[in-house]
PDB file of C-alpha atoms in Angstrom:
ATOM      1  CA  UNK K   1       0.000   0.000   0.000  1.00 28.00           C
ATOM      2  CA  UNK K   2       1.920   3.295  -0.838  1.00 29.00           C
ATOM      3  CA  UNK K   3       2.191   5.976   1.888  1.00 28.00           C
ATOM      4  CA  UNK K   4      -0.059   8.870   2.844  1.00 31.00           C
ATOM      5  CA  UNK K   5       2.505  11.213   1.570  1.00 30.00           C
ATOM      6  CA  UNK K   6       3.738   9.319  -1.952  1.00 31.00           C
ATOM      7  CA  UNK K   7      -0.254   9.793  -2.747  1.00 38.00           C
ATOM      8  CA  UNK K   8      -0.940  14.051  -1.606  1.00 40.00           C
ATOM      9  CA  UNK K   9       1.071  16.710   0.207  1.00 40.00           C
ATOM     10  CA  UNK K  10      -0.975  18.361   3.077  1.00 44.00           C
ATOM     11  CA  UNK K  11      -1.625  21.274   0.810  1.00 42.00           C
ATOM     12  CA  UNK K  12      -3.083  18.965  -1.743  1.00 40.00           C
ATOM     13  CA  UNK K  13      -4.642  16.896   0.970  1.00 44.00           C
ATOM     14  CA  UNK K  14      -7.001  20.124   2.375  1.00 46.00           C
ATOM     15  CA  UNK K  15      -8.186  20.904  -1.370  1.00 43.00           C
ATOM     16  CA  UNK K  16      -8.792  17.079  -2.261  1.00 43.00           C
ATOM     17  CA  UNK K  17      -6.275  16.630  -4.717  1.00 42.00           C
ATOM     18  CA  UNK K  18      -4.224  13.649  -5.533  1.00 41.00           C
ATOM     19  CA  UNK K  19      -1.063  13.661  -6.818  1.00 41.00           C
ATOM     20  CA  UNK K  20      -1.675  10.152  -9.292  1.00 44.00           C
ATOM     21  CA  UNK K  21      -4.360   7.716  -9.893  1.00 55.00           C
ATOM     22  CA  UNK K  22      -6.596   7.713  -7.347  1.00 89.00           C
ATOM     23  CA  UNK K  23     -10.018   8.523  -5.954  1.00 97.00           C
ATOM     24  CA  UNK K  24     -10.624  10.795  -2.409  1.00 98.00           C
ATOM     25  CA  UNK K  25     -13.772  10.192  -0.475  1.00 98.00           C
ATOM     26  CA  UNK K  26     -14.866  12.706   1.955  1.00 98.00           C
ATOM     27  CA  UNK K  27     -16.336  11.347   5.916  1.00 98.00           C
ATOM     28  CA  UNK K  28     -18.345  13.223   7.779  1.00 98.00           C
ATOM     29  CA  UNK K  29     -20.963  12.454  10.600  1.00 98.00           C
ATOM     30  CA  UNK K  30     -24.097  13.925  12.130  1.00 98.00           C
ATOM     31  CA  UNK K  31     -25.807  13.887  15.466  1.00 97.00           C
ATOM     32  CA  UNK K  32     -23.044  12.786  18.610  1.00 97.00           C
ATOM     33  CA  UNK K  33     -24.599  15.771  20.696  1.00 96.00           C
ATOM     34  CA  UNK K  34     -28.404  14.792  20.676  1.00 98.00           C
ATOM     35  CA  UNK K  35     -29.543  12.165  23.390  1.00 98.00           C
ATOM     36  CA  UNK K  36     -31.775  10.367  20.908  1.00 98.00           C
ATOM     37  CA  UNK K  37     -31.681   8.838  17.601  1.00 98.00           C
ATOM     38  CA  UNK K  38     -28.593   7.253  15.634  1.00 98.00           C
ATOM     39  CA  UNK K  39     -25.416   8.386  15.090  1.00 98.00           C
ATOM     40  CA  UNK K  40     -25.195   9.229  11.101  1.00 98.00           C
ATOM     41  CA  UNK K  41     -22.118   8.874   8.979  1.00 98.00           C
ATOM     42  CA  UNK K  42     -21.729   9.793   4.976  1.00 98.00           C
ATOM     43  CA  UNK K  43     -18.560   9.120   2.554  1.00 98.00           C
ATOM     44  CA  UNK K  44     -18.655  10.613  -0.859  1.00 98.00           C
ATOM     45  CA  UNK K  45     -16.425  10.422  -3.401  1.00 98.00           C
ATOM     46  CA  UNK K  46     -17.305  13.489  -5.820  1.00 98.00           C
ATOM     47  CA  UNK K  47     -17.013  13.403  -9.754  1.00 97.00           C
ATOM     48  CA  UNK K  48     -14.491  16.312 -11.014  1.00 94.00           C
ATOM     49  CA  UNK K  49     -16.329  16.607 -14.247  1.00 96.00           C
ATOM     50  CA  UNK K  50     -19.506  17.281 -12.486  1.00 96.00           C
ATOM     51  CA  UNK K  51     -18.658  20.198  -9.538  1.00 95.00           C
ATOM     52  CA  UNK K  52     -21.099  20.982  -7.293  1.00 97.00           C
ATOM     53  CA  UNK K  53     -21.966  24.850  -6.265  1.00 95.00           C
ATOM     54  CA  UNK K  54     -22.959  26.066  -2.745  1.00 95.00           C
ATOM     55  CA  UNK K  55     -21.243  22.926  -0.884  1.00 94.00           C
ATOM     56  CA  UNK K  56     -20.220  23.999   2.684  1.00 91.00           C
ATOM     57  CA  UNK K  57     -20.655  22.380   6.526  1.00 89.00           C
ATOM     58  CA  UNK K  58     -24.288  21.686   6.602  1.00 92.00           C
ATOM     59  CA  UNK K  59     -24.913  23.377   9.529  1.00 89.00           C
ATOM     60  CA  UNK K  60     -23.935  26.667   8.415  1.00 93.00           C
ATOM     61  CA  UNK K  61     -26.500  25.841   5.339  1.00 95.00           C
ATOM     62  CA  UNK K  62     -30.685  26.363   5.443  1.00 95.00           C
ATOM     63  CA  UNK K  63     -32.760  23.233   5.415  1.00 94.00           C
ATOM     64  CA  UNK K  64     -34.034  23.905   1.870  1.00 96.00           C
ATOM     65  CA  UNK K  65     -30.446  24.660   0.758  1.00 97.00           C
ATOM     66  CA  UNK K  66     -29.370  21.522   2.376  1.00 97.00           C
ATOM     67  CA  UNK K  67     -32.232  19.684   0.698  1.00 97.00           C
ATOM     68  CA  UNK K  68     -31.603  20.665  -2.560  1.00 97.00           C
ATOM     69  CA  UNK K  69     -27.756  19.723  -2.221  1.00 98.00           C
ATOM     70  CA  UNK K  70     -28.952  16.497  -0.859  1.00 98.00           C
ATOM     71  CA  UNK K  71     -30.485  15.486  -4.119  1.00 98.00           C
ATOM     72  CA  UNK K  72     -27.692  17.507  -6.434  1.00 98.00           C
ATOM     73  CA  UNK K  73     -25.052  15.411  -4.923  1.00 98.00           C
ATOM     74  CA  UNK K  74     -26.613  12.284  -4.740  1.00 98.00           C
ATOM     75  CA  UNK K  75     -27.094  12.641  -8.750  1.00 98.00           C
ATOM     76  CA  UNK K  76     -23.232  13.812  -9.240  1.00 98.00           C
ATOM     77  CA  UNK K  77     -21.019  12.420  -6.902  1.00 98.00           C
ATOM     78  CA  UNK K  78     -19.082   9.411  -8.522  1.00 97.00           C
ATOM     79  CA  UNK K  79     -20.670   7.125  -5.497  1.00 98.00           C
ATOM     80  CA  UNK K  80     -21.986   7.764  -1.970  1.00 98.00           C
ATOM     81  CA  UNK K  81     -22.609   5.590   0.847  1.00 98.00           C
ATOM     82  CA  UNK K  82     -24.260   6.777   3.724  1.00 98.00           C
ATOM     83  CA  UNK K  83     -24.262   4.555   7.365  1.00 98.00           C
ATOM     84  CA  UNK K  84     -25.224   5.038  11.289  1.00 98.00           C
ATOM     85  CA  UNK K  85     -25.028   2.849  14.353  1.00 98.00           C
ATOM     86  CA  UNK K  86     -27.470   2.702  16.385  1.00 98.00           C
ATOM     87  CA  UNK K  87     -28.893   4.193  19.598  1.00 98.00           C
ATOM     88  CA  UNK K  88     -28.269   0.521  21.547  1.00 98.00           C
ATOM     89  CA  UNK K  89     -24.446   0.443  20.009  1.00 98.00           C
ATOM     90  CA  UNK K  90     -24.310   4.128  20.973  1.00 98.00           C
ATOM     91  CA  UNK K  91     -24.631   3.015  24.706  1.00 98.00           C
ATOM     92  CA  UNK K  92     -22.934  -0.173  24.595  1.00 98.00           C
ATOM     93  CA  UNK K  93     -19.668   1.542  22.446  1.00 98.00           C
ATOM     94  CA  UNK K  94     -19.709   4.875  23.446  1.00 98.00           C
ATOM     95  CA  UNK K  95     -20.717   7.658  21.431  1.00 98.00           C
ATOM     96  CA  UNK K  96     -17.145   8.151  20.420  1.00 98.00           C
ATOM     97  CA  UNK K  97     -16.588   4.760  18.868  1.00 98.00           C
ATOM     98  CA  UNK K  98     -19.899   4.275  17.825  1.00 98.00           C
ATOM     99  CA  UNK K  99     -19.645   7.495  15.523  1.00 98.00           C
ATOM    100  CA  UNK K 100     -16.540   5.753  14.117  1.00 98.00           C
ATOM    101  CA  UNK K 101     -18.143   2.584  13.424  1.00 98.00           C
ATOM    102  CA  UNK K 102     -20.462   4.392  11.802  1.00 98.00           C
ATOM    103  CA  UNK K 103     -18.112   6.285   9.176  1.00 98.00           C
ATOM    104  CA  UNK K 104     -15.901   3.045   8.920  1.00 98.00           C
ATOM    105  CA  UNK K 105     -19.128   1.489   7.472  1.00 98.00           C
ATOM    106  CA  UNK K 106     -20.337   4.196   5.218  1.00 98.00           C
ATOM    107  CA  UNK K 107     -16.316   4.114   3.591  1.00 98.00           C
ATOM    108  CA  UNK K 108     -16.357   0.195   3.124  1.00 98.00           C
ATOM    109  CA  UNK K 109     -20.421   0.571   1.361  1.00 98.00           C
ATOM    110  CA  UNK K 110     -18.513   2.993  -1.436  1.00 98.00           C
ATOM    111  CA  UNK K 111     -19.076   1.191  -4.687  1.00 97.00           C
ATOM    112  CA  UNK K 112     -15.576   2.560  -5.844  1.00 97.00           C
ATOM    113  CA  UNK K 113     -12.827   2.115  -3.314  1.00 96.00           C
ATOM    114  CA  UNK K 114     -11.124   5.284  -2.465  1.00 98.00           C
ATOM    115  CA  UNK K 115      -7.024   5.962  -2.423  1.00 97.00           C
ATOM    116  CA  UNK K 116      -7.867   8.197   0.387  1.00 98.00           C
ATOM    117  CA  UNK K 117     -10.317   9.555   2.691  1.00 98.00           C
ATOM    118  CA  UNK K 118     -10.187  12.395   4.750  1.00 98.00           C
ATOM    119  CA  UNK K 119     -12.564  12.601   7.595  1.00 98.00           C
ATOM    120  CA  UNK K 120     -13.783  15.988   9.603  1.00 98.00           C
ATOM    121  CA  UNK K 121     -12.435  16.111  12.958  1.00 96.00           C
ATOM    122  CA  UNK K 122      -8.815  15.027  14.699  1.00 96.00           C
ATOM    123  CA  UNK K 123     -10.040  10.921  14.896  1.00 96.00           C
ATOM    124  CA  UNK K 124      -9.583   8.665  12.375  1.00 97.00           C
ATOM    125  CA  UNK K 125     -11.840   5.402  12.217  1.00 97.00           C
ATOM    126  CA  UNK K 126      -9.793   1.975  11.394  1.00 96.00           C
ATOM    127  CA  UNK K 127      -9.383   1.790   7.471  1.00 97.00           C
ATOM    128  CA  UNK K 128      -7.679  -0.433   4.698  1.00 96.00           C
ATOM    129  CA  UNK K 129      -6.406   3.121   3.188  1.00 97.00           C
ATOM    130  CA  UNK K 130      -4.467   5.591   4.020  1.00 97.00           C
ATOM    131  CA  UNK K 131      -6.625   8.804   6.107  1.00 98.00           C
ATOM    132  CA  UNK K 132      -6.396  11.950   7.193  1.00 97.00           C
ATOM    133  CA  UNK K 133      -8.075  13.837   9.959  1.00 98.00           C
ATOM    134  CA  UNK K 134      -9.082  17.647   8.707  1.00 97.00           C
ATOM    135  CA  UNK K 135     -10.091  19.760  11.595  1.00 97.00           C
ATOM    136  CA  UNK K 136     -12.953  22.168  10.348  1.00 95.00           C
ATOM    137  CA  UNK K 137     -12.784  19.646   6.710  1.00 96.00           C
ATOM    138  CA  UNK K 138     -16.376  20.208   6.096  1.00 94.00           C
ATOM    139  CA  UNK K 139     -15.810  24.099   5.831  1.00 95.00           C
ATOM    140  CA  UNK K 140     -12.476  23.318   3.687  1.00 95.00           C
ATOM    141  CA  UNK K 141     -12.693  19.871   1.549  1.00 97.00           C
ATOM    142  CA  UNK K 142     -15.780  20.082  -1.242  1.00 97.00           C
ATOM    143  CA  UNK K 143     -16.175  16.259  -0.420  1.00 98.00           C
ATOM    144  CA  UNK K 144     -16.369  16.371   3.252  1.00 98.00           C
ATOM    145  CA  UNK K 145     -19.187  19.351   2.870  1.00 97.00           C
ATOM    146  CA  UNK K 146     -20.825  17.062   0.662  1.00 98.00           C
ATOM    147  CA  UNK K 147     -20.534  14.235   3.198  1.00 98.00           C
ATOM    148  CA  UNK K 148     -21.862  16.304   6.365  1.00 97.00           C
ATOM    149  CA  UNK K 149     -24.742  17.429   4.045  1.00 98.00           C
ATOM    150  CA  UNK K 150     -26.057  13.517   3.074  1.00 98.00           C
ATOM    151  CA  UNK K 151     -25.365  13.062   7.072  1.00 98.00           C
ATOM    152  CA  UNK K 152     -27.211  16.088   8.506  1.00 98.00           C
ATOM    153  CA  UNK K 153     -30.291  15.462   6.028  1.00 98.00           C
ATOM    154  CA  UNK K 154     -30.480  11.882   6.745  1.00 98.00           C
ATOM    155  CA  UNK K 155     -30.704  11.966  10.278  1.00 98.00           C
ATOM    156  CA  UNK K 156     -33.101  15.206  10.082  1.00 97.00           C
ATOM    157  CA  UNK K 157     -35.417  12.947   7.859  1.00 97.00           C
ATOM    158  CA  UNK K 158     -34.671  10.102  10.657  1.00 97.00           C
ATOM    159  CA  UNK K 159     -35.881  12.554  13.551  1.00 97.00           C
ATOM    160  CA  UNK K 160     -39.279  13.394  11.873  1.00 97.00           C
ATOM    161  CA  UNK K 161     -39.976   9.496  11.440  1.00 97.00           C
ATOM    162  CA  UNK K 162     -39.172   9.330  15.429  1.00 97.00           C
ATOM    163  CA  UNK K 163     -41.339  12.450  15.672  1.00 97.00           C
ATOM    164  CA  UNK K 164     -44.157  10.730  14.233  1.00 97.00           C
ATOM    165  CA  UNK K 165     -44.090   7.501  16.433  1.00 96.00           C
ATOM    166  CA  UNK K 166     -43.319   9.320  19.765  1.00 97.00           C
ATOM    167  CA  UNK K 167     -44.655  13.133  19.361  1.00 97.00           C
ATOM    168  CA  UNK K 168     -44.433  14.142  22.951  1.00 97.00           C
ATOM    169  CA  UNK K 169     -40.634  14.359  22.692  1.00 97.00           C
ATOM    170  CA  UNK K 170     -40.477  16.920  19.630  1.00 97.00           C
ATOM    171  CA  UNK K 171     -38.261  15.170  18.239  1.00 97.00           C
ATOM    172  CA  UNK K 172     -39.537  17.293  14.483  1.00 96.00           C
ATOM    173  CA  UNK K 173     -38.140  20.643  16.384  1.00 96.00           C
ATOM    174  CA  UNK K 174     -35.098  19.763  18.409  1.00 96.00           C
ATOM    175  CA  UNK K 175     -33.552  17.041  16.512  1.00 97.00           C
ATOM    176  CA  UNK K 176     -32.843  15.122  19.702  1.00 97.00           C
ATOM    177  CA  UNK K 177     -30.943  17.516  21.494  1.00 97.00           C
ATOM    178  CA  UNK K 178     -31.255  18.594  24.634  1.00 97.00           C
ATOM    179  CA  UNK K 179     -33.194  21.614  24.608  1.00 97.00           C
ATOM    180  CA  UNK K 180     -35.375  22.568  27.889  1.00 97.00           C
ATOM    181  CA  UNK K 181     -38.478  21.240  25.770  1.00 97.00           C
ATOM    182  CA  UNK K 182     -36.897  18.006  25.682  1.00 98.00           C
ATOM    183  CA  UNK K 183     -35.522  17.590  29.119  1.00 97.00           C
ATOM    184  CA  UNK K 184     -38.829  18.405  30.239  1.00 97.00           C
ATOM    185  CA  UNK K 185     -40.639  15.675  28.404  1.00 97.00           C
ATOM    186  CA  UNK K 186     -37.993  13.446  29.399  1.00 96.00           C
ATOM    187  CA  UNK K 187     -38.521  13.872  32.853  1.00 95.00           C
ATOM    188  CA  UNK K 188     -42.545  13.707  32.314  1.00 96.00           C
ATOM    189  CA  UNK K 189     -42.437  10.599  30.420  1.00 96.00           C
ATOM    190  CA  UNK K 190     -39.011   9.045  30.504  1.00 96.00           C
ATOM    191  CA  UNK K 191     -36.746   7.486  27.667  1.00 97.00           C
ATOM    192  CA  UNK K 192     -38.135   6.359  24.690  1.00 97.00           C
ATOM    193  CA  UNK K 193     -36.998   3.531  22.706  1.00 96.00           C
ATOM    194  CA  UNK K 194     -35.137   5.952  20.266  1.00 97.00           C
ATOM    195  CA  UNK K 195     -33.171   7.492  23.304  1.00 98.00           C
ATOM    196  CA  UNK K 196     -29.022   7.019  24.323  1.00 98.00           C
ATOM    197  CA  UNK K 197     -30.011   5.539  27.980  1.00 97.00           C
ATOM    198  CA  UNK K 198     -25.807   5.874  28.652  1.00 97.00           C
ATOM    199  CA  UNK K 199     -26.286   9.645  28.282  1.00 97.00           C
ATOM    200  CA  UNK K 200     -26.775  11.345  31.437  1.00 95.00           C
ATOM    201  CA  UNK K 201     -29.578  13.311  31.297  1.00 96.00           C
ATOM    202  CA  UNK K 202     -31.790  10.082  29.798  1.00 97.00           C
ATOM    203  CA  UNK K 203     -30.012   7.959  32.435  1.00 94.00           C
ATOM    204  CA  UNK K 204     -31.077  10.502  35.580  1.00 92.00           C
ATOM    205  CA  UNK K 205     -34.437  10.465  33.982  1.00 90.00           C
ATOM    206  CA  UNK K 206     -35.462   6.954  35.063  1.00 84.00           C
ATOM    207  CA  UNK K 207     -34.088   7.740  38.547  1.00 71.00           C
TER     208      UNK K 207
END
């Protein structure tokens, strides 16, 4: 397997260039913070010939914009695969390892196997390629953006299908986290199903 640095230089590395043969997929997660729901990872490997316009971190984006990327990218990008672990391997893994369980997955579903990935953050999940962490990547790498956009709009979708099973949570408006709204139905009714029972606040609300 040739080395991280025979295949980019950093420079290269933060604008998602190669220097030879190779393909560079972009990681990205959404939702450690919230106390509820899955843990959502995206890889993307984006198609040169077919650049995408407005791609930035998601959560500096509107829903609609993020919406409309969602789809745009989806038709573009060379191949996508988009992953999560659940709220059960969440608690038994930690939310740390779970989230990179979850990106390790959505890299091996790629149906082309990138040269390279480089992943938002300063952690690395276990890969058969070489990786890079990016600090702030999904403000600076066009194919982590693209990744934290499939993530964020996923588990947004994912949050209005827990809405509708389990309304009293408002799941639809917070998204899981822990707003005072949610705390407070929390403590009224407890965990649901959906909910992160390792987290403290869902943990101190079956005391």
């Amino acid at each position: 397997m040739p080395s991280r640095k025979s295949l980019a230089t950093p420079e290269q590395m933060a604008l998602g260039l190669l220097d030879g043969p190779g393909l560079m997929a972009g990681v990205d997660e959404a939702g450690r913070g919230p106390l509820a729901g899955p843990v959502v990872a995206a890889a993307v490997i984006l198609d040169e010939l077919q650049p995408i316009k407005g791609l930035a971190d998601s959560k500096v984006l509107t829903a609609l914009k993020r919406e409309k990327l969602f789809d745009e990218i989806r038709a573009k990008a060379l191949c996508f695969c988009i992953a999560e672990a659940s709220p059960e391997e969440i608690d038994r893994l930690n939310i740390l390892q779970a989230t990179l369980l979850a990106m390790q997955r959505a890299v091996s579903g790629l149906r082309l196997k990138p040269t390279l990935v480089q992943v938002d953050g300063n952690r690395l999940p276990k890969l058969p390629m070489p990786a890079e962490a990016i600090v702030k990547g999904d403000a600076k790498v066009p194919a982590i953006s693209a990744a934290s956009i499939l993530a964020k709009v996923t588990r947004d979708r994912q949050c209005l299908t827990m809405h509708e099973t389990y309304p009293a949570y408002g799941f639809a408006t917070h998204k899981g986290y822990p707003t005072p709204e949610h705390l407070a139905a929390l403590r009224e009714h407890g965990p649901s199903p959906w909910h992160r029972l390792s987290f403290a606040p869902v943990r101190e609300s079956q005391q």
